[in-house]
Amino acid sequence: MRYISTRGGLIPATFSDILLGGLAPDGGLTIPEEYPVLAPGELAGWRGLPYSELAFVILRKFADDLPAEALHAQIDKTYTAAIFRSEDITPLTPIGDSVWLLELSNGPTLAFKDLAMQLLGNLFEYTLLKNNGCLNILGATSGDTGSSAEYAMRGKRGIRVFMLSPHQKMSRFQTAQMFCLQDPNIFNLAVRGVFDDCQDLVKAVSNDAEFKAHHRIGTVNSINWARVAAQIVYYFKGWLAVTTRDDQEVSFAVPSGNFGNICAGYIAKRMGLPIRRLILATNENNVLDEFIRTGVYRVRKTDQVAHTSSPSMDISKASNFERFIFDAVGRDPVVVRELWRQVDTHGFFDLSGTDAFRAVARSGFVSGSSNHQNRMAIIRWVCQQTGRIIDPHTADGVKVGLEYREQGVPLLCLETALPAKFEESIVEALGRPPERPAGYENIEALPQRFEVLDADVGQIKDYLVRHTS
Ligand SMILES: *Cc1c(COP(=O)(O)O)cnc(C)c1O
């Protein structure tokens, strides 16, 4: 399998070539030259496979340049009951008649990002050790991504993580989760400022190409291809768990922000998994819902992004969306470049009435959005029905999923975080906090390790220089 860029400027590359990278050199996103398509009977042969075996047969199609044993070893090391607190890795819980939660949040940071990030940590370490390399990951976080990256990279040889977060602006639980890590390769930098300041600082450092190269600075944001690839696996796992016939269709409801999670579902469908609908759910920041309904992709300015009670979906633009649009416009990089030029100059593009937009509907996408009141009502409803407490992001997905539910079609709602991460919202909805998983009871009381810095590029660079040599 070879990888190209959505903007046409990448000489076809292997999985290993693009594994550690972010954006392609031409500013586009990397994507397989062709999606692998399942052979007749192949899916039937996967029934009953444990998660790690299933992950191997799927990911081998995308990472065919790694030695099979090495890939297998990294996957086996990743998807264990010890790390994901369940033999199934992604178990199902019924929440209604033919409606399930696909539990994706039992990993170390209690959010679905662990499923991909934990594998990424192992693949990064393997690749760096093989090439005698090292990598200094610089990132900015308002919560989920940063902790997921730190828990995936902690203790890994050849890797350091420098994670900027807004000083005293994350929830106590999220802060504790990150700052309690004592691993010497993890550096928590609390920046006096807001999340956007952190992001600007990362950009400023990354734009200094010489500094970046000299100090081997890299990223692990959601555009990383391997993260999308690893997420494809649980769509197969979920489908296999609720079907008995090989042509049976299933719909998935996906709480969406940067379009990474649902992009993986779309690719699973392209590979031949019988997915009926991909139900895209947003919160009040409805950039993607607007596109699916109207064909207009209109990014928001930072000050137009609402701060909601499902904060990991508070986005101004959807960084993985370009992968999907590349397919929708017939894989023409000239068109993709023109569309993103329009986004850069006018803030939007409009595909309404075009073949590209008809292709979007044909791909099975439908969408909806929800607001704070909807989330609260859904959390209460699911709890009344089943005794189960879901988190506000998952509630966005369940709300929109139920709107598109069809007789006879199993509906899998992706659980993207555990409620313990968002205690305040649960108390508001139910009048009591959710239970915490074992080991997280007193996380706020653990000793914390972090450094406070000003929102100043000079200070950040200076810190990096002192800690990367
Ligand atoms: C990251 C995240 C999302 C959004 O996922 P995307 O891949 O960005 O669409 C939804 N819910 C939670 C809890 C998250 O952490």
Short mmCIF file of N, CA and C and ligand atoms in Angstrom, two decimals, residues 112-113 144 255-261 312-313 393 416-417, ligand 1:
data_model
loop_
_atom_site.label_atom_id
_atom_site.label_comp_id
_atom_site.label_asym_id
_atom_site.label_seq_id
_atom_site.Cartn_x
_atom_site.Cartn_y
_atom_site.Cartn_z
N PHE A 112 -11.97 7.63 24.07
CA PHE A 112 -11.72 6.72 22.94
C PHE A 112 -10.37 6.95 22.28
N LYS A 113 -9.78 8.13 22.47
CA LYS A 113 -8.52 8.42 21.80
C LYS A 113 -7.42 7.43 22.19
N ASP A 144 -8.47 16.15 26.53
CA ASP A 144 -8.39 14.74 26.14
C ASP A 144 -7.15 14.34 25.33
N PRO A 255 -20.20 10.85 17.93
CA PRO A 255 -19.97 12.22 18.40
C PRO A 255 -18.72 12.77 17.71
N SER A 256 -18.85 13.87 16.97
CA SER A 256 -17.75 14.28 16.08
C SER A 256 -17.25 15.69 16.34
N GLY A 257 -15.95 15.83 16.15
CA GLY A 257 -15.31 17.13 16.25
C GLY A 257 -14.40 17.34 15.06
N ASN A 258 -13.23 16.74 15.11
CA ASN A 258 -12.27 16.89 14.01
C ASN A 258 -12.46 15.86 12.88
N PHE A 259 -13.53 15.09 12.93
CA PHE A 259 -13.87 14.15 11.86
C PHE A 259 -12.91 12.96 11.77
N GLY A 260 -12.12 12.71 12.85
CA GLY A 260 -11.20 11.59 12.81
C GLY A 260 -11.92 10.27 13.03
N ASN A 261 -12.75 10.21 14.05
CA ASN A 261 -13.44 8.99 14.41
C ASN A 261 -14.36 8.54 13.28
N SER A 312 -14.74 18.48 24.16
CA SER A 312 -13.81 17.88 23.19
C SER A 312 -14.35 17.93 21.77
N MET A 313 -15.57 18.44 21.62
CA MET A 313 -16.13 18.63 20.28
C MET A 313 -16.28 20.11 19.94
N HIS A 393 -20.45 13.83 25.76
CA HIS A 393 -20.14 13.65 24.33
C HIS A 393 -20.92 12.47 23.77
N THR A 416 -17.55 7.82 23.61
CA THR A 416 -16.24 8.43 23.39
C THR A 416 -15.52 8.85 24.67
N ALA A 417 -16.22 8.86 25.80
CA ALA A 417 -15.55 9.13 27.08
C ALA A 417 -16.38 8.54 28.21
C1 LIG B 1 -11.81 13.84 20.51
C2 LIG B 1 -13.16 13.56 21.04
C3 LIG B 1 -14.32 13.60 20.21
C4 LIG B 1 -14.26 14.01 18.75
O1 LIG B 1 -13.63 13.06 17.93
P1 LIG B 1 -13.10 13.45 16.47
O2 LIG B 1 -12.30 12.30 16.03
O3 LIG B 1 -12.29 14.71 16.65
O4 LIG B 1 -14.31 13.70 15.61
C5 LIG B 1 -15.55 13.24 20.77
N1 LIG B 1 -15.65 12.92 22.08
C6 LIG B 1 -14.58 12.89 22.91
C7 LIG B 1 -14.78 12.53 24.34
C8 LIG B 1 -13.30 13.21 22.42
O5 LIG B 1 -12.24 13.19 23.25
#
